[in-house]
Tab-separated table of C-alpha atoms in Angstrom:
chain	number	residue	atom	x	y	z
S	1	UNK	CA	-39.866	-156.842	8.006
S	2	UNK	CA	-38.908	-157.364	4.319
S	3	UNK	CA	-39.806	-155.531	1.087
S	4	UNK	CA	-41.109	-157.350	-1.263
S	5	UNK	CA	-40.385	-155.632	-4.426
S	6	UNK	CA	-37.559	-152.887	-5.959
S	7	UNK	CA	-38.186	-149.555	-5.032
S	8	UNK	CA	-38.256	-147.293	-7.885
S	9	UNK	CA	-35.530	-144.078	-7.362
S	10	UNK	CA	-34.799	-141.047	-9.856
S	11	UNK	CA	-36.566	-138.691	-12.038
S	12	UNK	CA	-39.166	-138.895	-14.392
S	13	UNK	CA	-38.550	-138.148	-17.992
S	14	UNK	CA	-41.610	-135.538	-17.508
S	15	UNK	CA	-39.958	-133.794	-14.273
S	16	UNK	CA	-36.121	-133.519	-15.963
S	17	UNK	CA	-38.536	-131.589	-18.945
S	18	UNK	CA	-39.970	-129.333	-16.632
S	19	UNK	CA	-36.694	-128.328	-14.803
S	20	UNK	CA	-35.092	-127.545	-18.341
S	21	UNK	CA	-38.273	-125.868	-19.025
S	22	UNK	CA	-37.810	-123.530	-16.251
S	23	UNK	CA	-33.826	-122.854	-16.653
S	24	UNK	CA	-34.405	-121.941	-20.351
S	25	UNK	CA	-36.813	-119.315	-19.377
S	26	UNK	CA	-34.829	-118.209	-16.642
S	27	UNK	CA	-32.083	-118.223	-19.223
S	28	UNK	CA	-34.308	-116.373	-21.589
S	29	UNK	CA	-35.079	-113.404	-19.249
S	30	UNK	CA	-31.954	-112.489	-17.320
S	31	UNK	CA	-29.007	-112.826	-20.018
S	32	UNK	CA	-30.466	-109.747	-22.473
S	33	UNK	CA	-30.666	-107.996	-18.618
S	34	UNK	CA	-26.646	-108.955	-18.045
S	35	UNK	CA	-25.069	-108.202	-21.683
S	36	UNK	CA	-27.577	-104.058	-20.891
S	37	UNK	CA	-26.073	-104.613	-17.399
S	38	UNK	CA	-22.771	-105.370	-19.317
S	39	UNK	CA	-22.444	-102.667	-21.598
S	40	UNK	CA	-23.488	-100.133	-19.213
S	41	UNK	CA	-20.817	-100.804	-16.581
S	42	UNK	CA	-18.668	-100.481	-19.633
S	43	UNK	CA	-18.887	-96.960	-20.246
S	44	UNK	CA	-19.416	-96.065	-16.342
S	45	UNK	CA	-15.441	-98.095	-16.136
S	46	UNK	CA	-14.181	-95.749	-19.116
S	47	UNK	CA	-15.646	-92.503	-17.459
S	48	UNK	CA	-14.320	-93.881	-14.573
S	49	UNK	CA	-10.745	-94.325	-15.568
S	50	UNK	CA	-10.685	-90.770	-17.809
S	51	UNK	CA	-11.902	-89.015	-14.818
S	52	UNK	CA	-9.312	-90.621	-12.692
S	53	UNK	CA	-6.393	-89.727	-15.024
S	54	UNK	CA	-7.823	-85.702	-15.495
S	55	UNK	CA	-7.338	-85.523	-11.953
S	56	UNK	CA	-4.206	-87.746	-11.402
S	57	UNK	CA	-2.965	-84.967	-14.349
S	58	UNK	CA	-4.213	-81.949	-12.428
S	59	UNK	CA	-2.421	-83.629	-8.957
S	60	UNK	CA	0.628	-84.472	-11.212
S	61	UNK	CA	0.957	-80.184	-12.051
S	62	UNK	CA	0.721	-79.400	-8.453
S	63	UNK	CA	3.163	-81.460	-7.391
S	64	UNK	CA	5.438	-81.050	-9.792
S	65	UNK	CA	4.805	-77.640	-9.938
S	66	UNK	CA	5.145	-77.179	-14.002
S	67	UNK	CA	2.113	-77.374	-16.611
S	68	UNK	CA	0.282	-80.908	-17.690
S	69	UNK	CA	-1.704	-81.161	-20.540
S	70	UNK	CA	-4.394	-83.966	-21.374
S	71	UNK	CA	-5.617	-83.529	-25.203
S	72	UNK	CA	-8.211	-85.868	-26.828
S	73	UNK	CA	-8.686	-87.384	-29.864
S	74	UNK	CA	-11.365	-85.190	-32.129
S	75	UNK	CA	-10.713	-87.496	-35.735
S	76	UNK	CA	-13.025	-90.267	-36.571
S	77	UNK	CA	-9.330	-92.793	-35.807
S	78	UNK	CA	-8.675	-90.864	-32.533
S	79	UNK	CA	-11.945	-90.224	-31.130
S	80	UNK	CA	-11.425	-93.025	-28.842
S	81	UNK	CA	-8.108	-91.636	-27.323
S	82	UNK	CA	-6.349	-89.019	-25.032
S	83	UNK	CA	-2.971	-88.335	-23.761
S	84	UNK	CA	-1.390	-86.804	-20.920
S	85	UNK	CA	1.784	-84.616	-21.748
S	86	UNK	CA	3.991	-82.722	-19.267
S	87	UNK	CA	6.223	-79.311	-19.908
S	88	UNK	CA	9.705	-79.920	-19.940
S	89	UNK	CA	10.731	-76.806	-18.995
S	90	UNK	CA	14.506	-77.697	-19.968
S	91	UNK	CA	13.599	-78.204	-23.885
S	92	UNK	CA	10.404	-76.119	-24.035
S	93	UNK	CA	8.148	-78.932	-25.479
S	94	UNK	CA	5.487	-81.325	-24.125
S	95	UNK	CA	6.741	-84.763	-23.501
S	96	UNK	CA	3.919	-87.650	-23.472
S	97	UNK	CA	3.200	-89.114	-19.975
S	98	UNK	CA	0.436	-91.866	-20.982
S	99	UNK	CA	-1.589	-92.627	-23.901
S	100	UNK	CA	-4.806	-94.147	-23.246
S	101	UNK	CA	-8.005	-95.489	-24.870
S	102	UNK	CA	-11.181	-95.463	-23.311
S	103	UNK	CA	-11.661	-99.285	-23.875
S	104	UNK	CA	-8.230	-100.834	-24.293
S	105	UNK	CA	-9.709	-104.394	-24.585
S	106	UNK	CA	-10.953	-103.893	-27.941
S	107	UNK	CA	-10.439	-103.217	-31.568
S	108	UNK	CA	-10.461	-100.163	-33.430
S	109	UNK	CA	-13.467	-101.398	-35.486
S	110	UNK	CA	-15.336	-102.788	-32.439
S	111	UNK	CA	-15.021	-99.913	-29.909
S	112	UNK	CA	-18.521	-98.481	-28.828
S	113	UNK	CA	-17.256	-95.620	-26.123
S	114	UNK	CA	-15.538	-92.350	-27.765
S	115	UNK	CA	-15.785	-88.672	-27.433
S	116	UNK	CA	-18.623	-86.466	-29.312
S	117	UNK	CA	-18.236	-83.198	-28.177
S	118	UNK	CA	-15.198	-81.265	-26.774
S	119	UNK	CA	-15.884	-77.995	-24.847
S	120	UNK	CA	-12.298	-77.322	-25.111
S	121	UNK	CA	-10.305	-75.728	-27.511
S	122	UNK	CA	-6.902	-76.539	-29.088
S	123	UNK	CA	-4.253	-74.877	-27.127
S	124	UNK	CA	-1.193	-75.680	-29.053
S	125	UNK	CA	-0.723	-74.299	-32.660
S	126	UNK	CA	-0.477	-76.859	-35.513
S	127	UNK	CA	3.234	-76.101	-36.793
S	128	UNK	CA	2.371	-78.043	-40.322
S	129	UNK	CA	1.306	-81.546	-41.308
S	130	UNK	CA	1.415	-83.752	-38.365
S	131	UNK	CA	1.700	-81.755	-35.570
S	132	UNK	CA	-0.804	-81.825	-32.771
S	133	UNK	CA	-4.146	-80.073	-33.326
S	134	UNK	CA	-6.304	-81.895	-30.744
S	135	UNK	CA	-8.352	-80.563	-27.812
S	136	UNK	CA	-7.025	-79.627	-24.701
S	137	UNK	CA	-7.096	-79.127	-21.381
S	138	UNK	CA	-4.177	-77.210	-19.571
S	139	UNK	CA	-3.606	-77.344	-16.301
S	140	UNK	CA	-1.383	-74.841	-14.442
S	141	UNK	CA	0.967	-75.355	-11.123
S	142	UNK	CA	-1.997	-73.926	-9.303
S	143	UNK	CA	-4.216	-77.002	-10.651
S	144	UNK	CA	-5.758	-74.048	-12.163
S	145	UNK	CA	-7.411	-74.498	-15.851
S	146	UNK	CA	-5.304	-72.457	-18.194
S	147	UNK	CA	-7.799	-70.015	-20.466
S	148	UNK	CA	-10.854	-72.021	-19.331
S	149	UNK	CA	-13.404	-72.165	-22.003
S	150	UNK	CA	-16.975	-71.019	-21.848
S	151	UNK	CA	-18.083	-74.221	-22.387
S	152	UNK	CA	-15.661	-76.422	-20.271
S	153	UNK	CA	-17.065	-80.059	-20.707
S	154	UNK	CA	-16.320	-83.243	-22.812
S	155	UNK	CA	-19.022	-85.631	-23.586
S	156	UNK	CA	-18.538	-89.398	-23.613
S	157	UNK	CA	-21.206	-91.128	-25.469
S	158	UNK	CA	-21.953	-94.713	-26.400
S	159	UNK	CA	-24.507	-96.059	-29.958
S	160	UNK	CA	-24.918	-98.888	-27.657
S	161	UNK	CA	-28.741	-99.272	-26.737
S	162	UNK	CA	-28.723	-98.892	-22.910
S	163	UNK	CA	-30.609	-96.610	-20.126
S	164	UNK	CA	-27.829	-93.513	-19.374
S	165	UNK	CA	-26.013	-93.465	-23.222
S	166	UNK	CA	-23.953	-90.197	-22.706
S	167	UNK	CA	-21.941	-88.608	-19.387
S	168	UNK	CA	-20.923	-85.330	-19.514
S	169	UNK	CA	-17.919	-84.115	-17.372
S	170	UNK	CA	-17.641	-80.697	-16.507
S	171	UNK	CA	-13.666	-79.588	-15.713
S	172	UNK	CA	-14.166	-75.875	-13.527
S	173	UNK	CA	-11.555	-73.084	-14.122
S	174	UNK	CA	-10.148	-74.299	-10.799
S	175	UNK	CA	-9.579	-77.627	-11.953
S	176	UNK	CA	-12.092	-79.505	-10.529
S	177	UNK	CA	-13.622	-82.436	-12.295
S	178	UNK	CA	-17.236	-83.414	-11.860
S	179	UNK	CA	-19.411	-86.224	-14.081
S	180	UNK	CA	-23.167	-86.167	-14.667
């Protein structure tokens, strides 16, 4: 048998509404959870990556069995920066390994991750204007801390409004690195 008339196919102007209805709110609700989501994995990637390179620096004086030091930014310019130096024993100086930042993707201006409190102390003596008088962290052949501090932690800290704002990381006199 035959039809007699067109059948009607699609949407309704009133049912497109209510499915943009629902995505907005959807919208509305889980992007402020990403960009928190976001910002937090941001500073767990930096702590991440510093507490890789502490220990790929304490590995690096074991095996090749002279002194490496990592030093960190304490100015308001370097707070967002560390290096990793190694003794040349031929010419009795520190020669730089790596600089790094703790979030390379961004400006000066726009970086939210940095350092706020160093539990160790400068182990090189400033020679005059514009030598090195950051914090450091020596370690020996042994993978041993050189003169470990009373107080051996470094505290990275974000302004940004999320859940866990701060991780501490504790180095031991042996040289072992642990983050809470």
């Amino acid at each position: 048998m035959r039809r007699t008339g067109t059948a009607m196919r699609g949407y309704s102007l009133t049912e497109a509404l209510v499915v943009v209805a629902i995505i907005g709110v959807i919208s509305l609700v889980s992007i402020p959870n990403f960009m928190a989501m976001y910002r937090s994995m941001k500073i767990k990637g930096a702590v991440r990556q510093l507490t890789s390179d502490i220990r790929a620096a304490r590995q690096e004086a074991v095996t090749r069995y002279r002194p490496v030091m990592v030093s960190f930014g304490t100015t308001a310019a370097e707070k967002h920066s560390y290096w990793i130096h190694l003794w040349n024993p031929t010419t009795s100086q520190w020669v730089q390994r790596k600089a790094a930042v703790l979030e390379p993707e961004t400006t000066l201006a726009n970086r939210t991750v940095y350092f706020t409190a160093i539990g160790f102390p400068d182990a090189m003596t400033p020679a005059g204007p514009g030598t090195d008088d950051r914090n450091e962290i020596i370690f020996e052949s042994t993978g041993a801390v050189r003169n470990p501090p009373v107080n051996p932690t470094l505290r990275v800290r974000t302004d940004v409004n999320i859940t866990k704002n701060e991780f501490i990381l504790t180095v031991s006199p042996s040289g072992s690195v642990r983050v809470d």
